[in-house]
CSV table of C-alpha atoms and ligand atoms in Angstrom, one decimal:
chain,number,residue,atom,x,y,z
X,1,MET,CA,-57.3,58.0,-109.4
X,2,PRO,CA,-53.5,58.1,-108.8
X,3,VAL,CA,-51.5,60.0,-111.4
X,4,PRO,CA,-49.7,57.4,-113.5
X,5,GLU,CA,-46.0,57.6,-113.0
X,6,ARG,CA,-44.0,58.5,-116.1
X,7,PRO,CA,-42.4,55.6,-117.8
X,8,VAL,CA,-38.8,55.2,-116.8
X,9,VAL,CA,-36.1,56.8,-119.0
X,10,THR,CA,-32.5,56.3,-118.1
X,11,ARG,CA,-29.3,57.4,-119.8
X,12,ILE,CA,-25.6,57.3,-119.8
X,13,ALA,CA,-23.7,60.4,-120.6
X,14,PRO,CA,-20.1,59.6,-121.3
X,15,SER,CA,-17.5,62.1,-122.5
X,16,PRO,CA,-15.5,60.9,-125.4
X,17,THR,CA,-12.0,60.6,-123.9
X,18,GLY,CA,-10.6,58.0,-126.2
X,19,SER,CA,-11.3,55.1,-124.0
X,20,MET,CA,-14.3,53.7,-122.2
X,21,HIS,CA,-13.6,53.2,-118.5
X,22,ILE,CA,-14.9,50.0,-116.8
X,23,GLY,CA,-16.9,52.3,-114.4
X,24,THR,CA,-18.7,53.7,-117.4
X,25,ALA,CA,-19.5,50.2,-118.6
X,26,ARG,CA,-21.0,49.4,-115.1
X,27,THR,CA,-23.0,52.6,-115.2
X,28,ALA,CA,-24.3,51.7,-118.6
X,29,LEU,CA,-25.2,48.2,-117.4
X,30,PHE,CA,-27.2,49.5,-114.4
X,31,ASN,CA,-29.1,52.1,-116.5
X,32,TRP,CA,-29.8,49.4,-119.1
X,33,LEU,CA,-30.9,46.9,-116.4
X,34,TYR,CA,-33.2,49.4,-114.7
X,35,ALA,CA,-34.8,50.5,-118.0
X,36,ARG,CA,-35.3,46.8,-119.0
X,37,HIS,CA,-36.6,45.9,-115.5
X,38,THR,CA,-39.2,48.7,-115.6
X,39,GLY,CA,-40.1,48.4,-119.3
X,40,GLY,CA,-38.6,51.9,-119.8
X,41,THR,CA,-36.1,53.4,-122.3
X,42,TYR,CA,-32.3,53.6,-122.1
X,43,LEU,CA,-30.6,56.5,-123.9
X,44,LEU,CA,-27.2,57.7,-124.7
X,45,ARG,CA,-25.9,61.3,-124.6
X,46,ILE,CA,-22.4,62.0,-125.8
X,47,GLU,CA,-21.0,64.8,-123.8
X,48,ASP,CA,-18.7,66.2,-126.4
X,49,THR,CA,-18.3,69.8,-125.3
X,50,ASP,CA,-14.5,69.4,-125.0
X,51,ARG,CA,-14.0,70.0,-128.7
X,52,GLU,CA,-10.3,69.0,-128.6
X,53,ARG,CA,-10.9,65.5,-127.1
X,54,SER,CA,-14.2,64.8,-128.8
X,55,THR,CA,-12.8,63.5,-132.1
X,56,GLU,CA,-14.8,61.1,-134.3
X,57,ALA,CA,-12.5,58.3,-133.2
X,58,ALA,CA,-13.1,59.0,-129.5
X,59,VAL,CA,-16.9,58.9,-130.1
X,60,GLN,CA,-16.5,55.7,-132.0
X,61,VAL,CA,-14.8,54.1,-128.9
X,62,ILE,CA,-18.0,54.7,-127.0
X,63,HIS,CA,-20.2,53.1,-129.7
X,64,ASP,CA,-17.8,50.2,-130.0
X,65,GLY,CA,-17.6,49.7,-126.3
X,66,LEU,CA,-21.4,49.7,-125.9
X,67,ALA,CA,-21.8,47.4,-128.9
X,68,TRP,CA,-19.3,45.0,-127.6
X,69,LEU,CA,-21.0,45.0,-124.1
X,70,GLY,CA,-24.4,44.4,-125.8
X,71,LEU,CA,-25.6,47.7,-124.2
X,72,GLU,CA,-26.5,49.8,-127.2
X,73,PRO,CA,-29.0,52.5,-126.5
X,74,ASP,CA,-32.7,52.4,-127.6
X,75,ALA,CA,-32.4,55.5,-129.7
X,76,PRO,CA,-29.7,57.4,-131.6
X,77,PRO,CA,-27.5,59.4,-129.3
X,78,VAL,CA,-27.9,63.0,-128.4
X,79,PHE,CA,-24.8,65.1,-128.9
X,80,GLN,CA,-24.4,67.7,-126.2
X,81,PHE,CA,-22.4,70.2,-128.2
X,82,ALA,CA,-25.2,70.4,-130.8
X,83,GLN,CA,-27.6,71.6,-128.0
X,84,ALA,CA,-25.5,74.7,-127.1
X,85,ASP,CA,-28.1,77.2,-128.5
X,86,ARG,CA,-30.8,75.6,-126.4
X,87,HIS,CA,-28.5,75.8,-123.3
X,88,ARG,CA,-28.0,79.5,-124.0
X,89,GLN,CA,-31.7,80.0,-124.4
X,90,VAL,CA,-32.3,78.5,-120.9
X,91,VAL,CA,-29.8,80.9,-119.5
X,92,GLU,CA,-31.7,83.8,-121.1
X,93,ASP,CA,-34.8,82.4,-119.4
X,94,LEU,CA,-33.0,82.3,-116.0
X,95,LEU,CA,-31.7,85.8,-116.5
X,96,ALA,CA,-35.2,87.0,-117.3
X,97,ALA,CA,-36.6,85.3,-114.2
X,98,GLY,CA,-33.9,86.9,-112.0
X,99,ARG,CA,-32.4,83.5,-111.3
X,100,ALA,CA,-29.1,84.3,-113.0
X,101,TYR,CA,-27.0,87.4,-113.2
X,102,ARG,CA,-24.0,88.7,-115.2
X,103,CYS,CA,-20.8,88.7,-113.3
X,104,TYR,CA,-18.0,91.0,-114.3
X,105,MET,CA,-15.3,89.8,-111.8
X,106,THR,CA,-11.8,89.8,-113.2
X,107,VAL,CA,-9.5,86.9,-112.8
X,108,GLU,CA,-7.8,88.8,-110.0
X,109,GLU,CA,-11.0,89.6,-108.2
X,110,LEU,CA,-12.1,86.0,-108.5
X,111,ALA,CA,-8.9,84.8,-106.9
X,112,ALA,CA,-9.3,87.3,-104.1
X,113,ALA,CA,-13.0,86.3,-103.6
X,114,ARG,CA,-11.9,82.6,-103.5
X,115,GLU,CA,-9.3,83.4,-100.8
X,116,LEU,CA,-11.8,85.3,-98.7
X,117,ALA,CA,-14.4,82.6,-99.1
X,118,ARG,CA,-11.8,80.0,-97.9
X,119,ALA,CA,-10.8,82.1,-95.0
X,120,GLU,CA,-14.4,82.8,-93.9
X,121,GLY,CA,-15.6,79.2,-94.6
X,122,HIS,CA,-18.3,79.9,-97.1
X,123,ALA,CA,-18.9,79.6,-100.8
X,124,ILE,CA,-17.6,82.2,-103.2
X,125,ARG,CA,-20.1,85.1,-103.7
X,126,SER,CA,-19.8,87.6,-106.5
X,127,PRO,CA,-20.4,91.3,-105.8
X,128,TRP,CA,-22.4,91.4,-109.0
X,129,ARG,CA,-25.1,89.3,-107.5
X,130,ASP,CA,-26.7,92.4,-106.1
X,131,ARG,CA,-25.3,95.1,-108.3
X,132,ASP,CA,-26.5,96.6,-111.5
X,133,PRO,CA,-24.5,95.8,-114.6
X,134,PRO,CA,-21.9,98.4,-115.5
X,135,GLN,CA,-22.9,101.0,-118.0
X,136,GLY,CA,-21.5,101.4,-121.4
X,137,ALA,CA,-19.3,99.0,-123.3
X,138,ASN,CA,-20.1,95.3,-123.2
X,139,LEU,CA,-17.4,94.2,-120.8
X,140,PRO,CA,-16.4,90.6,-120.6
X,141,HIS,CA,-18.5,88.6,-118.2
X,142,VAL,CA,-19.8,85.2,-117.2
X,143,ILE,CA,-23.4,84.4,-116.3
X,144,ARG,CA,-23.9,82.9,-112.9
X,145,PHE,CA,-26.7,81.1,-111.3
X,146,ARG,CA,-28.3,83.1,-108.4
X,147,GLY,CA,-28.5,80.4,-105.8
X,148,PRO,CA,-30.3,80.5,-102.5
X,149,MET,CA,-28.1,81.9,-99.7
X,150,ASP,CA,-29.7,79.9,-96.9
X,151,GLY,CA,-31.7,76.8,-96.4
X,152,GLU,CA,-30.8,73.3,-97.6
X,153,THR,CA,-30.9,71.4,-100.8
X,154,ILE,CA,-31.7,67.8,-100.3
X,155,VAL,CA,-30.8,65.2,-102.9
X,156,ASP,CA,-33.0,62.2,-102.1
X,157,ASP,CA,-30.7,59.7,-103.6
X,158,LEU,CA,-32.0,56.2,-104.2
X,159,VAL,CA,-28.7,54.7,-103.2
X,160,LYS,CA,-27.3,57.1,-100.6
X,161,GLY,CA,-30.6,58.1,-99.0
X,162,PRO,CA,-31.3,61.8,-98.4
X,163,VAL,CA,-28.1,63.8,-98.7
X,164,ARG,CA,-28.3,67.4,-97.4
X,165,PHE,CA,-26.3,70.4,-98.7
X,166,HIS,CA,-26.2,73.8,-97.0
X,167,ASN,CA,-27.0,76.3,-99.7
X,168,SER,CA,-24.6,78.7,-98.1
X,169,GLU,CA,-21.8,76.2,-99.1
X,170,LEU,CA,-22.9,76.1,-102.8
X,171,ASP,CA,-21.4,78.9,-104.8
X,172,ASP,CA,-23.2,80.7,-107.6
X,173,LEU,CA,-22.1,78.5,-110.3
X,174,VAL,CA,-21.1,79.7,-113.8
X,175,LEU,CA,-23.8,78.8,-116.3
X,176,LEU,CA,-22.2,80.5,-119.4
X,177,ARG,CA,-18.5,81.3,-119.8
X,178,SER,CA,-17.3,84.6,-121.0
X,179,ASP,CA,-17.0,83.1,-124.6
X,180,GLY,CA,-20.7,82.1,-124.4
X,181,ALA,CA,-19.9,78.4,-123.8
X,182,PRO,CA,-22.4,76.6,-121.5
X,183,THR,CA,-20.9,74.9,-118.5
X,184,TYR,CA,-21.3,71.2,-117.7
X,185,ASN,CA,-23.8,71.5,-114.9
X,186,LEU,CA,-26.1,73.6,-116.9
X,187,ALA,CA,-25.9,71.5,-120.1
X,188,VAL,CA,-26.5,68.3,-118.1
X,189,VAL,CA,-29.7,69.6,-116.6
X,190,VAL,CA,-31.1,71.0,-119.8
X,191,ASP,CA,-30.3,67.9,-121.8
X,192,ASP,CA,-31.7,65.5,-119.1
X,193,HIS,CA,-34.8,67.6,-118.9
X,194,ASP,CA,-35.2,67.7,-122.7
X,195,MET,CA,-34.5,64.0,-123.1
X,196,GLY,CA,-37.2,63.3,-120.5
X,197,ILE,CA,-34.8,61.5,-118.2
X,198,THR,CA,-36.6,60.2,-115.1
X,199,HIS,CA,-33.7,58.5,-113.3
X,200,ILE,CA,-30.1,59.7,-113.3
X,201,ILE,CA,-28.0,56.7,-112.4
X,202,ARG,CA,-24.3,57.5,-112.4
X,203,GLY,CA,-21.1,57.4,-110.4
X,204,ASP,CA,-21.0,58.9,-107.0
X,205,ASP,CA,-18.3,61.3,-108.0
X,206,HIS,CA,-21.3,63.4,-109.4
X,207,LEU,CA,-23.1,63.5,-106.1
X,208,ASN,CA,-22.1,67.1,-105.3
X,209,ASN,CA,-23.2,68.1,-108.8
X,210,ALA,CA,-26.6,66.7,-108.0
X,211,ALA,CA,-27.2,69.4,-105.5
X,212,ARG,CA,-26.3,72.2,-107.9
X,213,GLN,CA,-28.3,70.5,-110.7
X,214,THR,CA,-31.3,70.2,-108.4
X,215,LEU,CA,-31.3,74.0,-107.8
X,216,ILE,CA,-31.3,74.6,-111.6
X,217,TYR,CA,-34.3,72.3,-112.1
X,218,GLN,CA,-36.1,74.1,-109.3
X,219,ALA,CA,-35.3,77.5,-110.7
X,220,MET,CA,-36.7,76.4,-114.1
X,221,GLY,CA,-39.8,74.9,-112.5
X,222,TRP,CA,-38.9,71.5,-113.9
X,223,GLU,CA,-39.5,68.2,-112.2
X,224,VAL,CA,-36.3,67.0,-110.6
X,225,PRO,CA,-35.5,63.4,-111.7
X,226,ALA,CA,-34.7,60.7,-109.3
X,227,PHE,CA,-30.9,60.4,-108.6
X,228,ALA,CA,-29.0,57.2,-107.9
X,229,HIS,CA,-25.3,57.6,-107.3
X,230,LEU,CA,-23.4,54.4,-107.7
X,231,PRO,CA,-20.4,53.5,-105.5
X,232,MET,CA,-17.0,53.7,-107.1
X,233,ILE,CA,-15.2,50.6,-108.3
X,234,HIS,CA,-12.0,50.0,-106.4
X,235,GLY,CA,-9.0,47.7,-107.0
X,236,GLU,CA,-8.4,44.6,-104.9
X,237,ASP,CA,-6.4,46.6,-102.4
X,238,GLY,CA,-9.3,49.0,-101.7
X,239,ALA,CA,-7.7,51.9,-103.5
X,240,LYS,CA,-9.5,53.7,-106.3
X,241,LEU,CA,-9.1,51.8,-109.6
X,242,SER,CA,-6.1,53.0,-111.5
X,243,LYS,CA,-3.6,51.8,-114.0
X,244,ARG,CA,-1.6,49.7,-111.5
X,245,HIS,CA,-4.6,47.5,-111.0
X,246,GLY,CA,-4.4,46.3,-114.6
X,247,ALA,CA,-7.0,46.8,-117.2
X,248,GLN,CA,-9.4,49.7,-116.9
X,249,ALA,CA,-10.8,50.3,-120.3
X,250,VAL,CA,-13.5,48.2,-121.9
X,251,GLY,CA,-11.3,47.5,-124.9
X,252,GLU,CA,-8.6,46.1,-122.7
X,253,PHE,CA,-11.0,43.6,-121.1
X,254,ALA,CA,-12.0,42.6,-124.6
X,255,ASP,CA,-8.4,42.2,-125.7
X,256,ARG,CA,-7.6,40.1,-122.6
X,257,GLY,CA,-10.3,37.7,-123.7
X,258,TYR,CA,-13.3,38.3,-121.4
X,259,LEU,CA,-16.7,37.6,-123.0
X,260,PRO,CA,-19.3,40.4,-123.0
X,261,GLU,CA,-21.9,38.2,-121.3
X,262,ALA,CA,-19.4,37.5,-118.6
X,263,MET,CA,-18.7,41.2,-118.2
X,264,ARG,CA,-22.4,41.9,-117.9
X,265,ASN,CA,-22.8,39.2,-115.2
X,266,TYR,CA,-19.6,40.2,-113.3
X,267,LEU,CA,-20.2,44.0,-113.5
X,268,ALA,CA,-23.8,43.6,-112.2
X,269,ARG,CA,-22.2,42.2,-109.0
X,270,LEU,CA,-20.1,45.4,-108.5
X,271,GLY,CA,-22.4,47.3,-106.2
X,272,TRP,CA,-25.5,45.2,-106.6
X,273,GLY,CA,-26.3,41.5,-106.0
X,274,HIS,CA,-29.1,39.0,-105.7
X,275,GLY,CA,-28.4,37.0,-102.6
X,276,ASP,CA,-25.3,34.9,-103.1
X,277,ASP,CA,-25.9,34.3,-106.8
X,278,GLU,CA,-22.6,34.6,-108.6
X,279,LEU,CA,-23.8,33.5,-112.0
X,280,PHE,CA,-27.0,34.6,-113.6
X,281,THR,CA,-28.4,35.2,-117.1
X,282,ASP,CA,-29.3,38.6,-118.5
X,283,ALA,CA,-33.0,37.7,-118.1
X,284,GLN,CA,-32.5,36.9,-114.4
X,285,ALA,CA,-30.6,40.2,-113.8
X,286,ILE,CA,-33.3,42.1,-115.5
X,287,ALA,CA,-36.0,40.4,-113.5
X,288,TRP,CA,-34.1,41.0,-110.2
X,289,PHE,CA,-32.5,44.4,-110.7
X,290,ASP,CA,-33.7,47.4,-108.8
X,291,VAL,CA,-31.6,50.5,-108.4
X,292,LYS,CA,-32.8,50.8,-104.8
X,293,ASP,CA,-30.8,47.6,-104.0
X,294,VAL,CA,-27.5,49.1,-105.0
X,295,VAL,CA,-25.2,49.3,-102.0
X,296,LYS,CA,-23.4,52.3,-100.7
X,297,ALA,CA,-19.9,50.8,-100.1
X,298,PRO,CA,-17.4,50.9,-102.9
X,299,ALA,CA,-17.2,47.7,-105.0
X,300,ARG,CA,-13.9,45.8,-105.5
X,301,LEU,CA,-12.8,44.5,-108.9
X,302,ASP,CA,-11.8,40.9,-108.0
X,303,TRP,CA,-9.8,39.4,-110.9
X,304,ALA,CA,-10.2,35.8,-109.6
X,305,LYS,CA,-14.0,36.1,-109.5
X,306,LEU,CA,-14.0,37.7,-112.9
X,307,GLY,CA,-11.9,34.8,-114.2
X,308,HIS,CA,-14.3,32.3,-112.6
X,309,VAL,CA,-17.3,34.0,-114.2
X,310,ASN,CA,-15.6,34.2,-117.6
X,311,ASN,CA,-14.7,30.5,-117.4
X,312,HIS,CA,-18.4,29.7,-116.9
X,313,TYR,CA,-19.3,31.6,-120.0
X,314,LEU,CA,-16.4,30.2,-122.0
X,315,ARG,CA,-17.7,26.7,-121.3
X,316,LEU,CA,-21.2,27.7,-122.4
X,317,ALA,CA,-20.0,29.4,-125.5
X,318,ASP,CA,-20.4,28.0,-129.0
X,319,ASP,CA,-17.1,26.5,-130.2
X,320,ALA,CA,-17.4,28.2,-133.6
X,321,ARG,CA,-17.6,31.6,-131.9
X,322,LEU,CA,-14.7,30.8,-129.6
X,323,THR,CA,-12.7,29.7,-132.7
X,324,GLY,CA,-13.2,33.1,-134.2
X,325,LEU,CA,-12.2,34.8,-131.0
X,326,VAL,CA,-9.1,32.6,-130.6
X,327,ILE,CA,-8.0,33.3,-134.2
X,328,GLU,CA,-8.4,37.1,-133.5
X,329,ALA,CA,-6.3,36.7,-130.3
X,330,MET,CA,-3.7,34.7,-132.2
X,331,LYS,CA,-3.4,37.3,-134.9
X,332,ARG,CA,-3.1,40.0,-132.4
X,333,ARG,CA,-0.4,38.2,-130.6
X,334,ALA,CA,1.4,37.3,-133.9
X,335,ALA,CA,2.2,33.7,-134.3
X,336,ASP,CA,3.4,31.3,-137.0
X,337,LEU,CA,0.3,29.2,-137.4
X,338,THR,CA,-0.9,26.3,-139.5
X,339,SER,CA,-3.1,27.2,-142.5
X,340,ASP,CA,-5.9,24.9,-141.5
X,341,LEU,CA,-6.5,26.9,-138.3
X,342,THR,CA,-10.2,26.7,-138.1
X,343,PRO,CA,-10.7,22.9,-138.2
X,344,ARG,CA,-7.8,22.4,-135.8
X,345,LEU,CA,-9.2,24.9,-133.3
X,346,LEU,CA,-12.7,23.5,-133.6
X,347,ALA,CA,-11.3,20.1,-132.7
X,348,VAL,CA,-9.2,21.3,-129.8
X,349,ILE,CA,-11.3,24.0,-128.2
X,350,PRO,CA,-13.9,21.7,-126.7
X,351,LEU,CA,-11.1,19.6,-125.2
X,352,VAL,CA,-9.4,22.4,-123.4
X,353,LYS,CA,-11.8,25.3,-122.8
X,354,GLU,CA,-12.7,24.1,-119.3
X,355,GLY,CA,-9.2,25.1,-118.2
X,356,ALA,CA,-9.3,28.6,-119.6
X,357,LYS,CA,-10.3,31.8,-117.8
X,358,THR,CA,-9.9,34.0,-120.8
X,359,ILE,CA,-9.7,33.8,-124.6
X,360,VAL,CA,-6.0,34.6,-124.2
X,361,GLU,CA,-5.6,31.5,-122.0
X,362,LEU,CA,-7.6,29.5,-124.4
X,363,ASP,CA,-5.3,30.7,-127.1
X,364,ASP,CA,-2.3,29.4,-125.1
X,365,LEU,CA,-4.0,26.1,-124.5
X,366,CYS,CA,-4.6,25.7,-128.3
X,367,ARG,CA,-1.1,26.6,-129.4
X,368,PHE,CA,0.2,23.1,-129.5
X,369,ALA,CA,-2.5,22.2,-132.0
X,370,VAL,CA,-1.9,25.0,-134.4
X,371,ALA,CA,1.9,25.1,-134.5
X,372,ARG,CA,3.4,24.6,-137.9
X,373,ARG,CA,5.4,21.4,-138.7
X,374,PRO,CA,8.0,20.7,-137.9
X,375,ILE,CA,7.1,22.0,-134.5
X,376,HIS,CA,9.7,23.5,-132.2
X,377,LEU,CA,10.7,21.1,-129.3
X,378,ASP,CA,11.7,22.9,-126.1
X,379,GLY,CA,14.8,21.7,-124.3
X,380,LYS,CA,13.0,19.3,-122.0
X,381,SER,CA,11.1,17.7,-124.9
X,382,SER,CA,14.1,17.1,-127.0
X,383,SER,CA,16.0,15.6,-124.1
X,384,LEU,CA,13.3,13.0,-123.9
X,385,LEU,CA,14.3,11.7,-127.3
X,386,THR,CA,16.8,9.1,-126.4
X,387,SER,CA,17.6,6.2,-128.7
X,388,GLU,CA,15.4,4.0,-126.6
X,389,SER,CA,12.4,6.3,-126.8
X,390,ARG,CA,12.9,6.9,-130.5
X,391,ALA,CA,12.8,3.2,-131.2
X,392,ARG,CA,9.7,2.9,-129.2
X,393,LEU,CA,8.0,5.9,-130.8
X,394,SER,CA,8.8,4.5,-134.2
X,395,ARG,CA,7.0,1.2,-133.3
X,396,LEU,CA,4.2,3.2,-131.8
X,397,SER,CA,3.8,5.2,-134.9
X,398,ALA,CA,3.4,2.1,-137.0
X,399,TYR,CA,0.9,0.8,-134.5
X,400,LEU,CA,-1.1,4.0,-134.5
X,401,ALA,CA,-1.1,4.1,-138.3
X,402,ASP,CA,-3.3,1.0,-138.3
X,403,GLU,CA,-6.0,2.8,-136.3
X,404,ASP,CA,-8.9,3.9,-138.4
X,405,ASP,CA,-11.2,4.9,-135.6
X,406,TRP,CA,-9.3,8.2,-134.6
X,407,THR,CA,-11.3,8.9,-131.4
X,408,PRO,CA,-10.2,9.4,-127.9
X,409,GLU,CA,-11.7,6.0,-126.8
X,410,ALA,CA,-10.1,4.0,-129.6
X,411,LEU,CA,-6.8,5.8,-129.2
X,412,LEU,CA,-6.7,5.3,-125.5
X,413,SER,CA,-7.2,1.6,-125.8
X,414,ARG,CA,-4.6,1.5,-128.6
X,415,LEU,CA,-2.1,3.2,-126.3
X,416,ARG,CA,-2.8,0.8,-123.6
X,417,SER,CA,-2.5,-2.3,-125.7
X,418,PHE,CA,0.8,-0.9,-127.2
X,419,ALA,CA,2.1,-0.6,-123.6
X,420,GLU,CA,1.1,-4.2,-123.0
X,421,THR,CA,2.8,-5.4,-126.1
X,422,GLU,CA,5.9,-3.5,-125.1
X,423,GLY,CA,5.7,-4.9,-121.6
X,424,VAL,CA,6.0,-1.4,-120.1
X,425,GLY,CA,3.7,1.1,-118.4
X,426,LEU,CA,2.2,4.0,-120.3
X,427,GLY,CA,4.4,6.3,-118.4
X,428,LYS,CA,7.5,4.8,-120.1
X,429,PHE,CA,6.7,6.4,-123.5
X,430,GLY,CA,3.8,8.8,-122.6
X,431,ALA,CA,6.1,11.7,-121.8
X,432,ALA,CA,8.1,11.3,-125.1
X,433,LEU,CA,4.9,11.0,-127.1
X,434,ARG,CA,3.6,14.1,-125.5
X,435,ALA,CA,6.9,15.9,-126.1
X,436,VAL,CA,6.8,15.2,-129.9
X,437,LEU,CA,3.1,16.1,-130.2
X,438,SER,CA,3.2,19.3,-128.2
X,439,GLY,CA,6.9,20.4,-128.2
X,440,GLY,CA,6.5,21.2,-124.5
X,441,LEU,CA,3.4,23.4,-124.9
X,442,PRO,CA,0.4,22.8,-122.7
X,443,ALA,CA,-1.7,20.0,-124.1
X,444,PRO,CA,-4.6,17.8,-122.9
X,445,ASP,CA,-4.2,14.1,-122.2
X,446,LEU,CA,-2.6,12.0,-125.0
X,447,ALA,CA,-5.7,10.5,-126.5
X,448,SER,CA,-7.4,13.9,-126.7
X,449,ALA,CA,-4.2,15.6,-128.1
X,450,LEU,CA,-4.0,12.9,-130.8
X,451,THR,CA,-7.7,13.3,-131.6
X,452,ALA,CA,-7.4,17.1,-131.8
X,453,LEU,CA,-4.4,16.9,-134.1
X,454,GLY,CA,-5.9,14.3,-136.4
X,455,LYS,CA,-4.2,11.2,-137.7
X,456,THR,CA,-2.0,12.8,-140.5
X,457,GLU,CA,-0.7,15.6,-138.2
X,458,SER,CA,-0.1,13.3,-135.3
X,459,LEU,CA,1.9,10.8,-137.3
X,460,GLY,CA,3.7,13.6,-139.1
X,461,ARG,CA,4.8,15.2,-135.8
X,462,ILE,CA,6.2,11.8,-134.6
X,463,GLU,CA,7.9,11.4,-138.0
X,464,ASP,CA,9.5,14.9,-137.7
X,465,ALA,CA,10.8,14.1,-134.3
X,466,LEU,CA,12.3,10.8,-135.4
X,467,SER,CA,14.1,12.4,-138.3
X,468,ARG,CA,15.8,15.0,-136.2
X,469,PRO,CA,19.5,14.5,-135.8
X,470,GLN,CA,20.3,12.7,-132.5
L,501,LIG,N1,-20.1,63.2,-118.7
L,501,LIG,C1,-20.1,62.8,-117.3
L,501,LIG,C2,-19.0,61.8,-117.1
L,501,LIG,O1,-18.5,61.3,-118.1
L,501,LIG,C3,-21.3,62.2,-116.9
L,501,LIG,C4,-22.4,63.1,-116.4
L,501,LIG,C5,-23.6,62.5,-115.8
L,501,LIG,O2,-23.8,61.3,-115.9
L,501,LIG,O3,-24.4,63.3,-115.4
L,501,LIG,O4,-18.5,61.6,-116.0
């Protein structure tokens, strides 16, 4: 009978830096998708060994980012710093097995060894590798891994294929610093082993670490997990994503008004895809995703495509939810708004959301509807208020006041019949009406704008404009 494979366990292992990079979000998504696809488990480890940066607030940023993305782990997080005693214990085991040694090189000796290694084209070797420890006082030292001097280490990466490393090029990495602090590569291996991780899916900036980590697994006689190193995310110009490409942190994408479901859909396409499908649900992504299908080439963050995907999800989104998000955006962007914000937004959002790529754009498209009376008229709008147009608007106002069916259809036919009565085209007064309703802000067609504002507000705005001094 074949040995049943272990159920898949994936993880993300972010360091609390104070912001969550979009690359980390994509890594989280791929780990989540793969765990969901295989019926496995998706875990979180907070790599909080940098005590200065790992504040409670910085850890909270990770939780908030994952919660917003809808990618919360299946179990409470493991905190790496809390495992330090366990890491030290493993180093003791490696020492006892002869797979690690104490190295007493001074800073100057290390610098000289580094120079020599560079000149001779090999990895740094410590003379203490094959030397007995000095007698007497407990001199300051680090503990290094005793790596193989020859042969190769192969990382059989699920994305990159087999990647070969000459062991002679891998130096004897420090496992414990002189103050007893475990190093990153050691801690990662011990924690991943203890958490039962079967698949390490992370950014390909960690590919070189995978070779060193493999050696530690082997030295401990532990099963080496499968590795999958994801291509980096680049900007549109092909350069590594940086500040000049715009938003990088998950929080910035949220503030700019991207929806989490749109982010999941879009991020899934960065390095992975299912044919030409641009838009798909979580359930489809889970059904289709396999880490083996991730591509090697760097992915490019394409703002136009992200906007297109977000527009799709804005159109699908419930208007009450969008209303809440627009109100948050409006508050963040400080604006003088009407007090009956919610009903006004609920009325206007369905009329304008098709034209928005983000919540911030949706906010802009709703502004005309939530401005406080008397609304500000921009220069162009006030210039449309000639004595002729004022007189016509005054007649129109009386005519609209008689309309009880305040719907786009009824209002459109009323505007048309008004134009007929006046013997002019709609264009003759449409611009002036639009000006007094919107003040020059973007607004939908007249009948929709009137409907969204409601009868009292619409007539009030016309009234305000007519009572302005000429
Ligand atoms: N803490 C590492 C980072 O934030 C991740 C380590 C790993 O995934 O193995 O880049």
